[in-house]
Short mmCIF file of C-alpha atoms in Angstrom, two decimals:
data_model
loop_
_atom_site.label_atom_id
_atom_site.label_comp_id
_atom_site.label_asym_id
_atom_site.label_seq_id
_atom_site.Cartn_x
_atom_site.Cartn_y
_atom_site.Cartn_z
CA MET A 1 -0.11 -0.60 -0.29
CA ASP A 2 1.29 3.42 -0.55
CA VAL A 3 1.75 5.28 3.02
CA LEU A 4 1.91 9.27 2.63
CA TYR A 5 3.12 11.80 5.09
CA PHE A 6 2.40 15.41 5.67
CA ALA A 7 3.72 18.25 7.66
CA TRP A 8 6.57 17.79 10.18
CA VAL A 9 6.06 14.03 10.20
CA ARG A 10 6.75 13.94 5.96
CA GLU A 11 10.24 16.15 7.37
CA ARG A 12 11.20 13.81 10.15
CA ILE A 13 11.12 10.61 7.89
CA GLY A 14 12.47 12.61 4.72
CA LEU A 15 9.61 11.31 2.57
CA PRO A 16 6.54 12.47 1.35
CA ARG A 17 4.86 9.14 0.57
CA GLU A 18 6.75 4.91 -0.25
CA THR A 19 4.80 1.88 -0.83
CA VAL A 20 5.26 -0.21 1.72
CA GLN A 21 4.70 -4.27 1.46
CA THR A 22 2.77 -5.09 4.82
CA SER A 23 0.31 -7.78 6.19
CA ALA A 24 -0.45 -5.73 9.00
CA PRO A 25 -3.88 -5.90 10.31
CA THR A 26 -4.34 -2.50 11.39
CA VAL A 27 -2.78 0.76 12.05
CA ALA A 28 -1.71 0.76 15.02
CA ASP A 29 0.58 -2.33 13.82
CA LEU A 30 0.85 -0.73 10.43
CA VAL A 31 2.82 2.02 13.07
CA VAL A 32 4.61 -0.36 15.18
CA GLU A 33 6.09 -2.27 11.78
CA LEU A 34 7.32 1.40 10.69
CA ARG A 35 8.73 2.21 13.91
CA ALA A 36 10.79 -0.64 14.17
CA ARG A 37 12.43 0.49 10.97
CA GLU A 38 15.09 2.98 11.84
CA ALA A 39 15.38 6.01 14.41
CA ARG A 40 13.45 8.01 12.42
CA TYR A 41 10.52 6.56 11.95
CA ASP A 42 10.47 5.80 15.82
CA MET A 43 10.93 9.34 16.60
CA ALA A 44 8.29 10.53 14.24
CA PHE A 45 5.58 7.75 15.72
CA SER A 46 6.89 8.82 19.14
CA ASP A 47 3.74 10.23 20.49
CA LEU A 48 0.55 8.64 18.77
CA SER A 49 -1.49 11.87 20.64
CA ALA A 50 0.27 14.09 18.27
CA LEU A 51 -0.97 12.57 14.91
CA ARG A 52 -3.78 11.91 12.87
CA VAL A 53 -4.25 9.42 10.16
CA ALA A 54 -6.66 8.82 7.17
CA VAL A 55 -7.19 5.65 5.76
CA ASP A 56 -8.32 5.70 1.89
CA GLN A 57 -8.01 9.33 2.66
CA GLU A 58 -10.96 9.68 5.20
CA LEU A 59 -10.24 9.94 8.64
CA ALA A 60 -9.66 7.12 10.76
CA GLU A 61 -8.58 5.47 14.43
CA TRP A 62 -5.52 3.74 15.22
CA ASP A 63 -7.62 0.62 15.24
CA ALA A 64 -8.70 1.25 11.70
CA PRO A 65 -8.34 -2.32 9.65
CA LEU A 66 -6.30 -2.31 6.77
CA ALA A 67 -7.20 -4.85 4.32
CA GLY A 68 -7.77 -3.99 1.05
CA VAL A 69 -6.63 -0.51 1.65
CA ARG A 70 -4.67 1.66 -0.56
CA GLU A 71 -3.39 4.28 1.18
CA VAL A 72 -2.61 5.10 4.76
CA ALA A 73 -2.08 8.90 5.40
CA PHE A 74 0.31 10.51 8.80
CA PHE A 75 0.31 13.84 9.73
CA PRO A 76 -0.57 16.28 12.78
CA PRO A 77 -3.90 18.04 13.50
CA MET A 78 -4.51 20.26 10.85
CA THR A 79 -4.24 23.76 10.34
CA GLY A 80 -6.44 25.08 7.82
CA GLY A 81 -8.51 28.34 7.18
CA MET B 1 -30.89 16.86 -4.11
CA LEU B 2 -28.55 19.23 -2.39
CA ALA B 3 -28.26 22.96 -3.34
CA ALA B 4 -24.84 23.33 -5.52
CA SER B 5 -21.59 23.68 -3.88
CA ASP B 6 -18.57 25.14 -4.95
CA ILE B 7 -15.71 23.54 -3.50
CA ARG B 8 -12.11 25.52 -4.69
CA VAL B 9 -8.48 24.36 -4.05
CA GLN B 10 -5.74 25.69 -5.36
CA GLU B 11 -2.23 28.12 -5.59
CA ALA B 12 -4.13 30.98 -7.15
CA PRO B 13 -4.39 33.97 -5.62
CA PHE B 14 -8.50 34.67 -5.70
CA ASP B 15 -10.26 38.35 -6.08
CA LEU B 16 -12.78 38.62 -3.27
CA GLY B 17 -14.66 41.31 -4.75
CA ALA B 18 -15.27 39.52 -8.48
CA GLU B 19 -16.02 36.03 -6.33
CA ALA B 20 -18.58 37.32 -4.32
CA ASN B 21 -20.46 39.23 -6.53
CA ALA B 22 -20.03 35.77 -8.68
CA PHE B 23 -21.47 34.18 -6.33
CA ALA B 24 -24.51 36.14 -5.53
CA ALA B 25 -25.48 37.00 -8.16
CA ARG B 26 -25.79 33.33 -8.88
CA GLN B 27 -28.09 32.62 -5.82
CA THR B 28 -32.02 33.41 -7.14
CA GLY B 29 -34.48 34.04 -5.04
CA MET B 30 -31.86 34.02 -1.05
CA GLY B 31 -32.65 37.28 1.02
CA ALA B 32 -29.08 36.51 2.76
CA VAL B 33 -25.57 36.07 1.30
CA VAL B 34 -22.41 35.47 4.52
CA THR B 35 -18.60 35.66 3.05
CA PHE B 36 -16.10 35.27 5.65
CA THR B 37 -12.28 35.65 4.43
CA GLY B 38 -9.51 33.97 5.83
CA ILE B 39 -5.72 36.61 5.44
CA VAL B 40 -2.16 35.47 6.13
CA ARG B 41 -1.37 37.47 9.66
CA ASP B 42 2.40 38.94 10.34
CA LEU B 43 0.62 39.69 14.25
CA ASP B 44 5.03 40.29 15.77
CA GLY B 45 5.77 41.87 12.58
CA LEU B 46 8.20 39.50 11.70
CA LEU B 47 6.80 36.60 9.53
CA ASP B 48 8.51 36.88 6.31
CA HIS B 49 5.87 34.04 4.58
CA MET B 50 3.55 31.07 5.08
CA GLN B 51 3.65 28.07 3.71
CA ILE B 52 0.25 25.47 3.30
CA GLU B 53 0.68 22.07 2.75
CA HIS B 54 -2.31 19.56 1.67
CA TYR B 55 -3.49 16.31 0.94
CA PRO B 56 -4.52 16.36 -2.60
CA GLY B 57 -7.31 14.12 -3.48
CA MET B 58 -8.12 13.99 0.64
CA THR B 59 -8.47 17.76 0.68
CA GLU B 60 -11.12 18.11 -2.42
CA LYS B 61 -12.87 14.97 -0.73
CA ALA B 62 -12.83 16.05 2.64
CA LEU B 63 -14.39 20.20 1.99
CA HIS B 64 -16.96 18.48 0.28
CA ALA B 65 -18.36 16.36 2.98
CA ILE B 66 -17.90 19.41 4.77
CA ALA B 67 -20.00 21.53 3.03
CA GLU B 68 -22.62 18.23 2.36
CA ASP B 69 -23.40 18.20 5.90
CA ALA B 70 -23.97 22.56 6.01
CA HIS B 71 -26.57 21.86 3.54
CA LYS B 72 -28.35 19.17 5.37
CA ARG B 73 -28.02 21.09 8.16
CA TRP B 74 -29.54 24.31 7.10
CA ASP B 75 -31.50 25.46 3.92
CA LEU B 76 -28.65 26.93 1.88
CA GLY B 77 -29.03 28.00 -1.54
CA GLY B 78 -25.79 27.64 -2.35
CA SER B 79 -22.30 27.39 -0.76
CA LEU B 80 -18.30 28.60 -1.82
CA ILE B 81 -15.30 27.39 -0.72
CA ILE B 82 -11.61 28.70 -1.79
CA HIS B 83 -8.67 27.67 -0.27
CA ARG B 84 -5.29 28.18 -1.54
CA HIS B 85 -1.70 26.18 -1.14
CA GLY B 86 1.49 27.12 -1.51
CA ARG B 87 3.61 30.04 -0.68
CA LEU B 88 1.75 32.67 0.90
CA ALA B 89 3.12 36.37 2.03
CA PRO B 90 1.77 38.98 5.18
CA ASP B 91 -1.37 40.33 4.03
CA ASP B 92 -2.32 37.60 1.19
CA LEU B 93 -6.52 35.96 0.97
CA ILE B 94 -5.93 32.51 2.09
CA MET B 95 -9.09 31.25 1.52
CA MET B 96 -13.02 31.98 1.55
CA VAL B 97 -16.28 31.12 2.59
CA ALA B 98 -19.89 32.04 1.16
CA THR B 99 -23.17 30.79 2.35
CA ALA B 100 -27.07 31.81 1.06
CA SER B 101 -29.85 31.04 2.76
CA CYS B 102 -33.67 33.17 2.42
CA HIS B 103 -32.77 34.02 6.15
CA ARG B 104 -29.14 35.41 8.09
CA LYS B 105 -29.30 33.17 10.80
CA ASP B 106 -29.02 30.34 8.20
CA ALA B 107 -26.62 31.46 6.42
CA PHE B 108 -24.10 33.13 9.49
CA ASP B 109 -24.84 29.79 11.08
CA ALA B 110 -23.78 28.21 7.83
CA ALA B 111 -20.43 29.82 7.41
CA MET B 112 -19.41 29.77 10.87
CA TYR B 113 -19.42 25.92 11.01
CA LEU B 114 -18.04 25.70 7.62
CA MET B 115 -15.34 27.47 9.41
CA ASP B 116 -15.23 25.29 12.15
CA TYR B 117 -14.77 22.09 10.47
CA LEU B 118 -12.54 23.21 7.98
CA LYS B 119 -10.33 24.40 10.44
CA SER B 120 -9.80 21.22 12.21
CA ARG B 121 -11.23 18.24 9.87
CA ALA B 122 -9.72 19.48 6.12
CA PRO B 123 -5.77 18.31 5.32
CA PHE B 124 -4.65 21.73 5.64
CA TRP B 125 -1.09 22.53 7.31
CA LYS B 126 0.39 25.71 8.27
CA LYS B 127 4.17 26.66 8.26
CA GLU B 128 5.34 29.76 9.12
CA ALA B 129 8.66 31.45 8.21
CA SER B 130 10.41 34.22 9.71
CA GLY B 131 13.59 35.34 9.32
CA SER B 132 16.04 31.89 9.67
CA ASP B 133 13.44 30.04 11.05
CA ALA B 134 9.96 28.25 9.89
CA SER B 135 7.44 26.45 12.52
CA TRP B 136 4.59 24.27 11.71
CA VAL B 137 1.32 26.31 13.29
CA ASP B 138 0.12 24.41 16.06
CA PRO B 139 -3.88 23.14 16.36
CA ARG B 140 -5.47 25.90 18.94
CA ASP B 141 -7.66 23.56 21.46
CA GLU B 142 -10.16 26.22 20.64
CA ASP B 143 -10.50 25.37 17.32
CA GLU B 144 -11.30 21.80 18.25
CA LYS B 145 -13.33 22.94 21.44
CA ALA B 146 -15.74 24.75 18.24
CA LEU B 147 -16.58 21.34 16.55
CA LYS B 148 -17.75 20.03 19.95
CA ASP B 149 -20.34 23.14 20.27
CA TRP B 150 -21.87 22.03 16.99
CA SER B 151 -22.62 18.20 18.03
#
């Protein structure tokens, strides 16, 4: 699936998007896999309360299932307007 | 059938007067048009520019969903949301919303609702650059609280 990063999450990880091979059943499990990769991922995901997630472009919860999902995005709380 | 909502996410500037006039001209039989405009502010006189990042695809979907909710809650003739992204200077216009209804209260309330939701639920992020510093704008607690007041 495609994993996208925005704002300071993108800056910390150093990528706007990447394709990830995973069988993680939920977003939370995917986060555990990503954090185990490298320090920059671990740091970006160190405080989940400062992050939001969208699954196939809809805001979702951390326990959202990933079966059949094409795109997951991680970002800080939005500041539009 | 919902009344028309016009949603635009763009880098280019927009002409507030022309947009407000064109929006009002499209509304027939409406007694009220409310518009709100967001402007890049420079509270300390230090802001060089603001960079607005967004999530193409999700942004348009989120704004359409927010507008659809507003049209369900109020009897609107139409609504408009224009939101810019990219690099903006102090005093540039960031965004506008417009709502039209038979009655002013519906138009005001719907405009407020659109603003409250798009501030915290549409995927935009602001980064302010001042001199050699650049920092992401933190969300404000009162913005999140504003959403609870509508539920």
